[in-house]
Tab-separated table of C-alpha atoms and ligand atoms in Angstrom:
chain	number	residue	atom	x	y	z
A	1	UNK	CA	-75.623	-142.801	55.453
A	2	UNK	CA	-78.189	-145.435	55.076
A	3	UNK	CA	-80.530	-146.205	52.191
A	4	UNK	CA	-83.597	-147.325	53.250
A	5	UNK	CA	-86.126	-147.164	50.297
A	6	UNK	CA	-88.594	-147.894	52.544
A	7	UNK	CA	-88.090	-145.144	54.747
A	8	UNK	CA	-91.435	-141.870	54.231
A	9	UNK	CA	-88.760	-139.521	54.699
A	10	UNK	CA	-86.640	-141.047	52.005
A	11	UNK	CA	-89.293	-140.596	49.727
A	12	UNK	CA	-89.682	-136.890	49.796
A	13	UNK	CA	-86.494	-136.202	48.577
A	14	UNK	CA	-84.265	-139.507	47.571
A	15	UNK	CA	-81.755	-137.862	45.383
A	16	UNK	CA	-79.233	-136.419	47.953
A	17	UNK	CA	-78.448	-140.186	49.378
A	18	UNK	CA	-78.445	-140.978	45.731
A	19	UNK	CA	-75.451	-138.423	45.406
A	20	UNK	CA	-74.042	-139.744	48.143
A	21	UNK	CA	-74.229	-143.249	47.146
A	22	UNK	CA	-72.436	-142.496	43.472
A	23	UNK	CA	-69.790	-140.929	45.080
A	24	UNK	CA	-68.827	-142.617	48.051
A	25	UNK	CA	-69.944	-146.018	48.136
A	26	UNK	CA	-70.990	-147.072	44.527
A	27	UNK	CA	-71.438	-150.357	45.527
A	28	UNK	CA	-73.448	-150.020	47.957
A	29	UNK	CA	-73.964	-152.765	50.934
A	30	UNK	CA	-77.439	-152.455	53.312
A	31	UNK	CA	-77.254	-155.623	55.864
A	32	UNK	CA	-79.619	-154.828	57.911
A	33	UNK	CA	-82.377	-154.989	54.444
A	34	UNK	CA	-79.778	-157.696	52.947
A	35	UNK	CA	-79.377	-155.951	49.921
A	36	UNK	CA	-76.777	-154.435	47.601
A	37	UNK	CA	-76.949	-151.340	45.024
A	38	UNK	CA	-75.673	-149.731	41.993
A	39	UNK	CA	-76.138	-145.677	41.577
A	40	UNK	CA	-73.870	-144.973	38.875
A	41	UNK	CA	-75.491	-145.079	35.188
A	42	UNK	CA	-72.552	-146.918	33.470
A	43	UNK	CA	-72.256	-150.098	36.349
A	44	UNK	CA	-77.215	-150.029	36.417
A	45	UNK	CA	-76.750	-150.115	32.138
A	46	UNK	CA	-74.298	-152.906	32.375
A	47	UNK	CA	-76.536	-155.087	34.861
A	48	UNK	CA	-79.149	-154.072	33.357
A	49	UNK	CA	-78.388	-156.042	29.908
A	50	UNK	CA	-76.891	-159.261	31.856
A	51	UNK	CA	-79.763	-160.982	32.457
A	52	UNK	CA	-78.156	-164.053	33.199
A	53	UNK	CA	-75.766	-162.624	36.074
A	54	UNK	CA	-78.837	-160.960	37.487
A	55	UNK	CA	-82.070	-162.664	37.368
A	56	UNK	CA	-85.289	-161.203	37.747
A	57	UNK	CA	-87.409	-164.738	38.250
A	58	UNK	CA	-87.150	-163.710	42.188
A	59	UNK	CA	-88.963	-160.580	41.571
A	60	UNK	CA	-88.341	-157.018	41.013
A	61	UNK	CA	-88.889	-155.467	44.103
A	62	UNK	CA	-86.345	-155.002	47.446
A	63	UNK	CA	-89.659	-156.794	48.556
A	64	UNK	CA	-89.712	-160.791	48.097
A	65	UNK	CA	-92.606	-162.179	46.322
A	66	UNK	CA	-94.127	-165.149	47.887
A	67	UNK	CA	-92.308	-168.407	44.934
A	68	UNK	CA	-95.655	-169.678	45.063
A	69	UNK	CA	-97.382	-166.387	43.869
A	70	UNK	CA	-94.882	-165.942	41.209
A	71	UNK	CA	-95.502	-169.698	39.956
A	72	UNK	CA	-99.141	-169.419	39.879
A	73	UNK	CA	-99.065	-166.434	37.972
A	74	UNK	CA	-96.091	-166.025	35.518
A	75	UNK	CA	-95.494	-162.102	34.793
A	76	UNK	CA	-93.157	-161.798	31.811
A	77	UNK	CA	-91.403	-159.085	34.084
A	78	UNK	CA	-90.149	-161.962	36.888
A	79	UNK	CA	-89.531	-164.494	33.783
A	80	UNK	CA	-85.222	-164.905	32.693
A	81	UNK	CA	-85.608	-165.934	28.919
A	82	UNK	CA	-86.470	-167.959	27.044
A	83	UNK	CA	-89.546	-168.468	29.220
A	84	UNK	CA	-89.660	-164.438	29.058
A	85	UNK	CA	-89.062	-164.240	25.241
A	86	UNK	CA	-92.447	-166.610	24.456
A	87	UNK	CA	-94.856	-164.464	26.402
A	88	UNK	CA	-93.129	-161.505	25.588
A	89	UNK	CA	-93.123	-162.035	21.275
A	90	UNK	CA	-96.739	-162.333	21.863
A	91	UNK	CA	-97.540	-159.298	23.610
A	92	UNK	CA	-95.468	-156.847	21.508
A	93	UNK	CA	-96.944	-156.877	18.815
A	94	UNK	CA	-99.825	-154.838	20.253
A	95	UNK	CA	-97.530	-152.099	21.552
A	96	UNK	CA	-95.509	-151.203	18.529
A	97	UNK	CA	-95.334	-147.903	18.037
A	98	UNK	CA	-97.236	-147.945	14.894
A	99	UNK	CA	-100.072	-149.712	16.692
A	100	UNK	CA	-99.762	-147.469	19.874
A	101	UNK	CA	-99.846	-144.358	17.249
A	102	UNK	CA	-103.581	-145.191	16.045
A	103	UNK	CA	-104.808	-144.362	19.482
A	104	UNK	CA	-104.393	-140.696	19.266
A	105	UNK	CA	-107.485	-139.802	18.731
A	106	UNK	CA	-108.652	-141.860	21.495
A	107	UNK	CA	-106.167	-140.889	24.131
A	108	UNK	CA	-107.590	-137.285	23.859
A	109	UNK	CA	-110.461	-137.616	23.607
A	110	UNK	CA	-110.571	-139.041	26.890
A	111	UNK	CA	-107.931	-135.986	28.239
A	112	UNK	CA	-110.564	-133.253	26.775
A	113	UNK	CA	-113.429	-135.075	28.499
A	114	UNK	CA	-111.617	-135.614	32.163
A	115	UNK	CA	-109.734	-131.808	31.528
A	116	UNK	CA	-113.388	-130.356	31.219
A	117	UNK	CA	-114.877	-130.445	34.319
A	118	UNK	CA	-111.238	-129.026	35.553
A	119	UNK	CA	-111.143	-126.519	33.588
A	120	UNK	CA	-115.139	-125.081	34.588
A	121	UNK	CA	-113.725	-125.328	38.399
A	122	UNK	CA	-110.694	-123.543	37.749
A	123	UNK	CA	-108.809	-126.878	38.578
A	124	UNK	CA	-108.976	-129.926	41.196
A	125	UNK	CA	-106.914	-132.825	42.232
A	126	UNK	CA	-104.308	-133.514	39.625
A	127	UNK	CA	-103.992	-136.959	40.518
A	128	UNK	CA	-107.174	-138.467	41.596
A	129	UNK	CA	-108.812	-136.308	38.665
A	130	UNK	CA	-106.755	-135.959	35.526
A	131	UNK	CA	-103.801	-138.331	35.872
A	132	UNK	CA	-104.905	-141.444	37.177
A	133	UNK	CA	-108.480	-142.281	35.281
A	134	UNK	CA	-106.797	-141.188	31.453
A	135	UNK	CA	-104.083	-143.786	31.434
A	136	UNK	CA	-106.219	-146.565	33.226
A	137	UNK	CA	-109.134	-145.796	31.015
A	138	UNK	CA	-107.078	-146.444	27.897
A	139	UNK	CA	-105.434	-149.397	29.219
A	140	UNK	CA	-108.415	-151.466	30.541
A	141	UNK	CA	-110.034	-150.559	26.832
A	142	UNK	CA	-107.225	-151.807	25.133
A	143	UNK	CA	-107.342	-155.492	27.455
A	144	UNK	CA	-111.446	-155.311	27.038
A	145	UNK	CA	-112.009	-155.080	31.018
A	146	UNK	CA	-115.529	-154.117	31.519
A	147	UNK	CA	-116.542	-150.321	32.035
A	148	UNK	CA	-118.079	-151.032	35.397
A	149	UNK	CA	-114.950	-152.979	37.524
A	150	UNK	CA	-112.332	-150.589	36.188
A	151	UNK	CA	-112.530	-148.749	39.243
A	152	UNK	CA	-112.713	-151.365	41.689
A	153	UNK	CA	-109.313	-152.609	39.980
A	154	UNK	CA	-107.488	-149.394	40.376
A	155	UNK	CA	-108.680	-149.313	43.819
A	156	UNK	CA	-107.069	-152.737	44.408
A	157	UNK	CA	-103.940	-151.660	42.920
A	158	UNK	CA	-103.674	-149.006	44.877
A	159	UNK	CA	-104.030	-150.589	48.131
A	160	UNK	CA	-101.521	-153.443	46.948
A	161	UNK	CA	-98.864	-150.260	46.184
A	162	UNK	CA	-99.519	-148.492	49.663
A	163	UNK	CA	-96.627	-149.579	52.343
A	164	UNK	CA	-96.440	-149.121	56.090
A	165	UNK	CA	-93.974	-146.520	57.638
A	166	UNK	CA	-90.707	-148.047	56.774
A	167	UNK	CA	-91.788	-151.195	56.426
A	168	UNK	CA	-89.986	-153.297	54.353
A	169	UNK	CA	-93.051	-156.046	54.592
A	170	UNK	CA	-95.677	-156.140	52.179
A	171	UNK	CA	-98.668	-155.036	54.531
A	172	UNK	CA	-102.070	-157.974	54.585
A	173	UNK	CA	-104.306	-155.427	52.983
A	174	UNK	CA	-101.569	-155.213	50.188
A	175	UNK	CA	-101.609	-159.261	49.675
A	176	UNK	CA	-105.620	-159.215	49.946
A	177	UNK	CA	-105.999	-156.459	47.538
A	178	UNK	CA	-103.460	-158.533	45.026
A	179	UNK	CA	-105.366	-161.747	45.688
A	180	UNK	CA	-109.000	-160.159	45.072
A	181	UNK	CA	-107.440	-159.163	41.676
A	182	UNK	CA	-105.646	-162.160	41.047
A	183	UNK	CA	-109.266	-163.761	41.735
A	184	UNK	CA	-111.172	-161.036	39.759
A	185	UNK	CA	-109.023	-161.729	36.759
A	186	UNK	CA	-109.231	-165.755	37.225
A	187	UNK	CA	-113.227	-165.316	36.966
A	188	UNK	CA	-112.741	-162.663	33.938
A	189	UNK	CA	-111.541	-165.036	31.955
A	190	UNK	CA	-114.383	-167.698	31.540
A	191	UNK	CA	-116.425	-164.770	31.429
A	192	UNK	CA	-115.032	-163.143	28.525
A	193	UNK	CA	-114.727	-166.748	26.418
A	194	UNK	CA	-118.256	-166.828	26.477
A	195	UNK	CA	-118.860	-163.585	25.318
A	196	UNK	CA	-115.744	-162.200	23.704
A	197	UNK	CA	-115.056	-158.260	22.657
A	198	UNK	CA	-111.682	-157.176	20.614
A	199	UNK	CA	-109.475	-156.455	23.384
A	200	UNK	CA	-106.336	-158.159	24.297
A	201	UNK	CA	-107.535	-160.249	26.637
A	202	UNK	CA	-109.530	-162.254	24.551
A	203	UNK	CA	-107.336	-162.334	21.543
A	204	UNK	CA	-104.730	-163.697	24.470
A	205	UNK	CA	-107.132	-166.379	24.888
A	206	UNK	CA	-106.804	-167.035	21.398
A	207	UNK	CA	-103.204	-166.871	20.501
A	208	UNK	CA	-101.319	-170.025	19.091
A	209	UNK	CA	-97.900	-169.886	19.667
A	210	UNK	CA	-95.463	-172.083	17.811
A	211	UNK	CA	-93.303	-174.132	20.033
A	212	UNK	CA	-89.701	-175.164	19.003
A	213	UNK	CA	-90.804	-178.467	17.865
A	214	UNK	CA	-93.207	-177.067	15.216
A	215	UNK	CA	-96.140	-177.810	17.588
A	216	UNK	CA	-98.829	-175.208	18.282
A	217	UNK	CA	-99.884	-174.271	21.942
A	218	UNK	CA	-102.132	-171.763	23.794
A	219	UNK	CA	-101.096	-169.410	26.966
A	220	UNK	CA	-102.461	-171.286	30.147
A	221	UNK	CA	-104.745	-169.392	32.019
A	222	UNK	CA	-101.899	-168.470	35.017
A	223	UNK	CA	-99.722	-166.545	31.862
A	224	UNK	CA	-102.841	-164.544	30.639
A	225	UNK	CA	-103.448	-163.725	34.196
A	226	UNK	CA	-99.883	-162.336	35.072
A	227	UNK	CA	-100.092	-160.272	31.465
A	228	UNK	CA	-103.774	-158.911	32.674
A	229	UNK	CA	-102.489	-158.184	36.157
A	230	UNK	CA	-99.318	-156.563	35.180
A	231	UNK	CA	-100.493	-154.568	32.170
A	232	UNK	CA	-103.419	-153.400	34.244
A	233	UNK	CA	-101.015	-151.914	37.272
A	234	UNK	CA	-97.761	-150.956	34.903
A	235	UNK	CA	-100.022	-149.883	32.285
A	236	UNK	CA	-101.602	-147.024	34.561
A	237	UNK	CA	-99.556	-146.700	37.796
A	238	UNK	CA	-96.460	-145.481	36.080
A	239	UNK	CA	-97.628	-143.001	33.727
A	240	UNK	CA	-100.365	-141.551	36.462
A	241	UNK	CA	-96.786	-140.582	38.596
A	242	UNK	CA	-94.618	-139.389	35.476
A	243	UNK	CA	-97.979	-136.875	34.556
A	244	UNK	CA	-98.131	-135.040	38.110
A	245	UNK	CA	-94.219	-135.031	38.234
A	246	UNK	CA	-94.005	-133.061	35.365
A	247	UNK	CA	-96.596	-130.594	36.398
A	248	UNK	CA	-95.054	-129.883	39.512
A	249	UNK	CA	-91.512	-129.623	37.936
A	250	UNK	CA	-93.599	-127.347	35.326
A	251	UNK	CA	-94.833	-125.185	38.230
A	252	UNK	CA	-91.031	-125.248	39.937
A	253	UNK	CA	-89.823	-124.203	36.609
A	254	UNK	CA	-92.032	-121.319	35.185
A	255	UNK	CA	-88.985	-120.520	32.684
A	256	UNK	CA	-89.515	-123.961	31.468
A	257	UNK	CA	-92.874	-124.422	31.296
A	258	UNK	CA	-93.015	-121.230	29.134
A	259	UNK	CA	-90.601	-122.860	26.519
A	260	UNK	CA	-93.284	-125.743	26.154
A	261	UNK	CA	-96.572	-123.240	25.882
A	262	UNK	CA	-94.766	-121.350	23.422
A	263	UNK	CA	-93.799	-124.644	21.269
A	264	UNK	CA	-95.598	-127.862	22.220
A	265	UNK	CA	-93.446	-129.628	19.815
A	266	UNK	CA	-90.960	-129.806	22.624
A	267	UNK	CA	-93.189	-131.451	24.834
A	268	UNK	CA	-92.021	-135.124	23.800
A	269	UNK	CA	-88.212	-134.130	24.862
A	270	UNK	CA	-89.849	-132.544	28.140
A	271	UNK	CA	-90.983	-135.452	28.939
A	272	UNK	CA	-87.614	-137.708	28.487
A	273	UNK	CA	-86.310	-134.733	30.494
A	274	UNK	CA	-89.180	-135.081	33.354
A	275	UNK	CA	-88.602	-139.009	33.382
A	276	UNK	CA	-85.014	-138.535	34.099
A	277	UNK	CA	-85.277	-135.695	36.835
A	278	UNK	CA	-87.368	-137.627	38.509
A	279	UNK	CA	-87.796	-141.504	37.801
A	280	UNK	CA	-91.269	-143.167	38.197
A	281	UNK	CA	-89.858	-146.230	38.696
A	282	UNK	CA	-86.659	-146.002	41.195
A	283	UNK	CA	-84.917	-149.267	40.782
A	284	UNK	CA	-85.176	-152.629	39.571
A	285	UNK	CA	-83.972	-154.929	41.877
A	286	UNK	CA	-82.268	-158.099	40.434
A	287	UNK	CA	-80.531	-161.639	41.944
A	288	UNK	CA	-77.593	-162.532	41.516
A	289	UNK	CA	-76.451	-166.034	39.794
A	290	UNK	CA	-73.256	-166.860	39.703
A	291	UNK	CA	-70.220	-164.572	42.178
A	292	UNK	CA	-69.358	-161.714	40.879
A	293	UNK	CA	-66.847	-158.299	41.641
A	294	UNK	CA	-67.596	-155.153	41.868
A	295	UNK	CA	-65.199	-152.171	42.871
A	296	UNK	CA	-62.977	-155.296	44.539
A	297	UNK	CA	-65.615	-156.545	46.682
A	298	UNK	CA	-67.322	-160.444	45.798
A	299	UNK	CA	-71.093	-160.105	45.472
A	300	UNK	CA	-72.291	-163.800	46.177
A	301	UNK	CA	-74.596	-165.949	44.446
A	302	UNK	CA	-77.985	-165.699	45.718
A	303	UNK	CA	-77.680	-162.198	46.937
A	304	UNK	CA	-80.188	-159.302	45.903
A	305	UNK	CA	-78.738	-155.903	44.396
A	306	UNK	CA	-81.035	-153.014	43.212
A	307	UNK	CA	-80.216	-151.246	40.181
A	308	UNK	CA	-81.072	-147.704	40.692
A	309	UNK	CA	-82.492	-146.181	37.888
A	310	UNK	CA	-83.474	-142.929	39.161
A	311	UNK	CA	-79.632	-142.559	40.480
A	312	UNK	CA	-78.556	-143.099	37.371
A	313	UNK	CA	-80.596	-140.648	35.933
A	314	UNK	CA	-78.802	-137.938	37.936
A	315	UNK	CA	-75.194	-138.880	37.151
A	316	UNK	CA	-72.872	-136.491	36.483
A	317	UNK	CA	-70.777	-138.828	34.811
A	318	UNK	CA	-73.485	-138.885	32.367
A	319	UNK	CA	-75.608	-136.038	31.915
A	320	UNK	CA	-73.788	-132.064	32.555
A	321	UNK	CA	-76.094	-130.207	35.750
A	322	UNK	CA	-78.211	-133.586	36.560
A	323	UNK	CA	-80.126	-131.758	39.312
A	324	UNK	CA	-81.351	-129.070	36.992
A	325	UNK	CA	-84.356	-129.928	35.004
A	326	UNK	CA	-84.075	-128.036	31.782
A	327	UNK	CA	-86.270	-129.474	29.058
A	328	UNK	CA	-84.292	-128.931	26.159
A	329	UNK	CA	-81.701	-131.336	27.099
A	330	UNK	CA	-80.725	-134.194	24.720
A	331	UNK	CA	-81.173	-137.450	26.107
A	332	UNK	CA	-79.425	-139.919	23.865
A	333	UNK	CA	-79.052	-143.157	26.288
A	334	UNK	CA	-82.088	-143.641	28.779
A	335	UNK	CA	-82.424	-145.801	31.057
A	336	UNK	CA	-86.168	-144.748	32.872
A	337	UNK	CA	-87.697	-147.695	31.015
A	338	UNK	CA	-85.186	-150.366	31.871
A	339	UNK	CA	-83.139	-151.536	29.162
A	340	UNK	CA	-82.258	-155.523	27.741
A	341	UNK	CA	-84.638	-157.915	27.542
A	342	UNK	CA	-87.192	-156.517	29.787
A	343	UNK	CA	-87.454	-152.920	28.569
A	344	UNK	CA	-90.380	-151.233	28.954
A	345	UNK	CA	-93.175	-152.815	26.762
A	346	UNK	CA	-95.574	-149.757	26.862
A	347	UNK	CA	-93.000	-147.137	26.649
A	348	UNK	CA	-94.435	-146.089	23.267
A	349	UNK	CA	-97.824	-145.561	25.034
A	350	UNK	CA	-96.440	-144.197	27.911
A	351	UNK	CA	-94.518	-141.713	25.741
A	352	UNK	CA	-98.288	-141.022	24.021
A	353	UNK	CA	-100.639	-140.917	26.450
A	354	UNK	CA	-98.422	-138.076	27.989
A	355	UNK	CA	-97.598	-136.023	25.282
A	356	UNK	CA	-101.422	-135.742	24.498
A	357	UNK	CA	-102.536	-135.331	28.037
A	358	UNK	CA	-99.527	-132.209	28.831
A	359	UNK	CA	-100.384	-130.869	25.187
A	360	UNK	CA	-104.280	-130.940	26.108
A	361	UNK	CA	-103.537	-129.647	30.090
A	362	UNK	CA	-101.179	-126.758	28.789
A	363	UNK	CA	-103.642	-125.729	26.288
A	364	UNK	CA	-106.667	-125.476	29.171
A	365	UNK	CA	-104.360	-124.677	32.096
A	366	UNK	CA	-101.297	-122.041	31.125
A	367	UNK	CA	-100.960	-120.775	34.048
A	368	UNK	CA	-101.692	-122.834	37.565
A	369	UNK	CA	-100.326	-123.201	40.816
A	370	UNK	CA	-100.222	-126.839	42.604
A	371	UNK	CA	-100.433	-126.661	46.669
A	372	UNK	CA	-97.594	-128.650	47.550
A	373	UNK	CA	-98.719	-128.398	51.261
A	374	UNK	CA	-101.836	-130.486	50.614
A	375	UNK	CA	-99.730	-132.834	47.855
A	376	UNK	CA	-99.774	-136.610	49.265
A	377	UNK	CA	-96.803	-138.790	48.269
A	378	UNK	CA	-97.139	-142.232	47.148
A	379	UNK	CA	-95.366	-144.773	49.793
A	380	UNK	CA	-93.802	-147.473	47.782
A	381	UNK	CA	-90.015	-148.642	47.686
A	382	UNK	CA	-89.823	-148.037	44.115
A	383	UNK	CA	-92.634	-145.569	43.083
A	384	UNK	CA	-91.635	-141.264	42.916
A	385	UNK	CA	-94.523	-139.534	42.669
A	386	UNK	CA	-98.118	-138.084	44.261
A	387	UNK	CA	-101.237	-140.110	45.192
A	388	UNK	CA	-103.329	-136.605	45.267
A	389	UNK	CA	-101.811	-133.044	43.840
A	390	UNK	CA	-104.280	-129.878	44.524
A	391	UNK	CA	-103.442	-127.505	41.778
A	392	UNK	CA	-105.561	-124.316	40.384
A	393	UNK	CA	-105.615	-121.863	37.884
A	394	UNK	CA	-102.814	-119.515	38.149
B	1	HEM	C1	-93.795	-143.557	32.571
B	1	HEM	C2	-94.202	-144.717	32.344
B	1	HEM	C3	-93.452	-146.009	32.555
B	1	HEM	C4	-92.242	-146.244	33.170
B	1	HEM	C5	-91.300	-145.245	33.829
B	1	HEM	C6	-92.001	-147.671	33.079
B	1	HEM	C7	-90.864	-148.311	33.554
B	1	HEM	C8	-90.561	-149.648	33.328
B	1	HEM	C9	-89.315	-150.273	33.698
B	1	HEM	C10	-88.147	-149.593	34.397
B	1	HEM	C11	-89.380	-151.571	33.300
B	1	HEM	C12	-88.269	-152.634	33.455
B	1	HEM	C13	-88.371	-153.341	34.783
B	1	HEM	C14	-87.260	-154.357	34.965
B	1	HEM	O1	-86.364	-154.495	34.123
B	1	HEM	O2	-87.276	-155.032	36.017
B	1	HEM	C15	-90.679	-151.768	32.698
B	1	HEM	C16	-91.129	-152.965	32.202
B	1	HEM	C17	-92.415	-153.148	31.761
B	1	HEM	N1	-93.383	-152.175	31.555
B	1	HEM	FE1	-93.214	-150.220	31.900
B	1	HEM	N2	-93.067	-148.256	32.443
B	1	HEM	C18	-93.967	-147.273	32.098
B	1	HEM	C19	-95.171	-147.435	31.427
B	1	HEM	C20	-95.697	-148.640	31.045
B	1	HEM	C21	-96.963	-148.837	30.388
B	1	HEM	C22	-97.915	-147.716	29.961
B	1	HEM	C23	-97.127	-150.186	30.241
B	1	HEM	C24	-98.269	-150.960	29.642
B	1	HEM	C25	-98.733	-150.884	28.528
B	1	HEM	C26	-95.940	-150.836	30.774
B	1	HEM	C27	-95.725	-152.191	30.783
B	1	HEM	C28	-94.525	-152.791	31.109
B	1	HEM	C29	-94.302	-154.229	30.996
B	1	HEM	C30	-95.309	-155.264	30.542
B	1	HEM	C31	-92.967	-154.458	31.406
B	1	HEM	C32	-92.257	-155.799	31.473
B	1	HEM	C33	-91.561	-156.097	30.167
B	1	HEM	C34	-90.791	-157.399	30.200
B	1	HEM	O3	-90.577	-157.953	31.267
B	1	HEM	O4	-90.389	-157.834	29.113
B	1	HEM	N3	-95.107	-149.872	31.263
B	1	HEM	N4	-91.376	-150.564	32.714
């Protein structure tokens, strides 16, 4: 049994090598991709918070990032603190979920507007229609990207995520479509100094932050890049997949979609339920800094190991039935969003953009059908989900 997370066919349905993985080999060694693995929920949690044993400042992908990439454009995600903890202090404070909760009103009023047209053709593409515009509109608003390049930066994002058939090289049109918007974010910046607006971007420009010495300093431009660049791809990629997989689980589970039409109260715990069925983000891969053991076997220094989330997720040892989604489940420990230092910065928003957008869908669509013959799967090591879902009205 190999696991290739690069491999198409792996993508369709990861979870039975996940199984296999948990119970047979839970440490998990790939030489051919150079790469170790944890699957079971108690060994990912315990990485997870060591951030010192298992560095992320090499990336967080099974794919390498180029050092010199990383260096000229410092994402909190691939910083170990306390680099990470500076950038990271300053950012959160737009993302608490008091602050996240004041865009309500926003969030669906964008949902109504894209659910509209949807609802006078008796439906569309999920995906390209409904699920990846409403979190990218609200997260290019909240950064103050202009209306008109919003699209051209999605489009860039996309072709940076798209990987050839088990692959495990980052394609040239991926690195070109990374460097345009590396570029397009470099030339934002001047831009948006000379004529500021009230998103994050510019008050990023502004920010003092107080260095240990009682001095005060400003983000360089490279650190307000990586934020821009990161927020923009995390801030939309990850909740467009977690939206269509819960309305195909929905559709694979009438029964269960039922319980959330007749009380979209329990949509919020659908969703924690949804994430953990079936994981957005797959794994986090770290590397490792000093030898360590695992199930009597040395991991060295240096080497990469992936942490997989979405195995977790589906532990027995954890959760009773993992393979059954049932959205009344209570989900006390999750790990979807990562956990330690780097957990999820915009899992508030995450967590409101789609409640809002499954409260406004169910109320326009309770009954549909999605055609999973014409569904297109995104190709990515570490992304579940669809890049297009037809769906109509049932
Ligand atoms: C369903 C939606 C989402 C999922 C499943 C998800 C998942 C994750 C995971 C697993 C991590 C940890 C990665 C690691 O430890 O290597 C993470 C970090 C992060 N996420 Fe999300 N995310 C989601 C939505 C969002 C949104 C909406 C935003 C933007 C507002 C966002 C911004 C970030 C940032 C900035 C980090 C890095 C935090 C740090 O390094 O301190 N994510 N996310």
């Amino acid at each position: 049994m190999e696991l290739n997370p690069f491999s198409y066919d792996f993508h369709e349905n990861p979870y039975p090598i996940y199984r296999w993985l948990r119970d047979n080999a839970p440490l998990y060694r790939n030489d051919h991709l150079e790469f170790w693995a944890l699957s079971r929920f108690a060994d990912v949690m315990a990485a997870f918070v060591d951030w010192a044993t298992y560095s992320s400042a090499e990336g967080v992908l099974l794919e390498r990032l180029d050092p010199k990439h990383i260096e000229m454009t410092p994402m909190i995600l691939f910083l170990d603190p306390p680099q990470h903890d500076r950038l990271r202090k300053l950012v959160s404070r737009v993302f608490t979920p008091r602050r996240v909760a004041e865009l309500e009103p926003f969030v669906r009023e964008i949902a109504a507007r894209l659910l509209e047209p949807l609802v006078a053709a008796g439906g569309g593409d999920f995906v390209k229609d409904f699920s990846t515009p409403l979190p990218m509109e609200v997260i290019f608003a909240l950064l103050g990207v202009p209306d008109e390049d919003r699209h051209q930066i999605r489009e860039w994002t996309d072709v940076a995520l798209a990987r050839d058939p088990d692959s495990p090289d980052l394609p040239p049109r991926a690195i070109e479509a990374m460097m345009k918007a590396m570029r397009y974010w470099y030339q934002l910046l001047p831009m948006l100094r000379r004529r500021p607006n009230d998103g994050l971007i510019c008050a990023l420009c502004d920010a003092e932050i107080e260095t240990d010495d009682g001095r005060t300093t400003r983000l360089t431009d490279g650190e307000i890049v990586g934020l821009c660049s990161l927020l923009g791809a995390a801030g939309s990629e990850t909740t467009t997949r977690l939206l269509a997989n819960a309305v195909v689980l929905f559709a694979e589970y009438p029964g269960e979609y039922a319980k959330v039409l007749a009380d979209p109260a329990g949509i919020p715990a659908a969703i924690e339920e949804v994430l953990r069925h079936s994981a957005p983000t797959q794994y986090a891969a770290r590397t490792i800094t000093r030898d360590v053991e695992w199930y009597g076997q040395r991991l060295p220094k240096g080497d990469r190991i992936l942490l997989i989330i979405a195995s977790a997720n589906r532990d027995e040892r954890q959760y009773s039935d993992p393979d059954r989604f049932h959205v009344g489940r209570t989900i006390e420990n999750t790990i979807t969003f990562g956990q330690g230092v780097h957990f999820c910065l915009g899992a508030s928003l995450a967590r409101l953009e789609s409640r809002v957008a499954l409260e406004e869908f169910a109320r326009c669509f309770p009954r549909y059908a999605v055609d999973q013959a014409r569904a297109v799967r995104v190709h990515h090591s570490n992304v579940h989900g669809f890049s297009s879902l037809p769906f109509a009205r049932g």
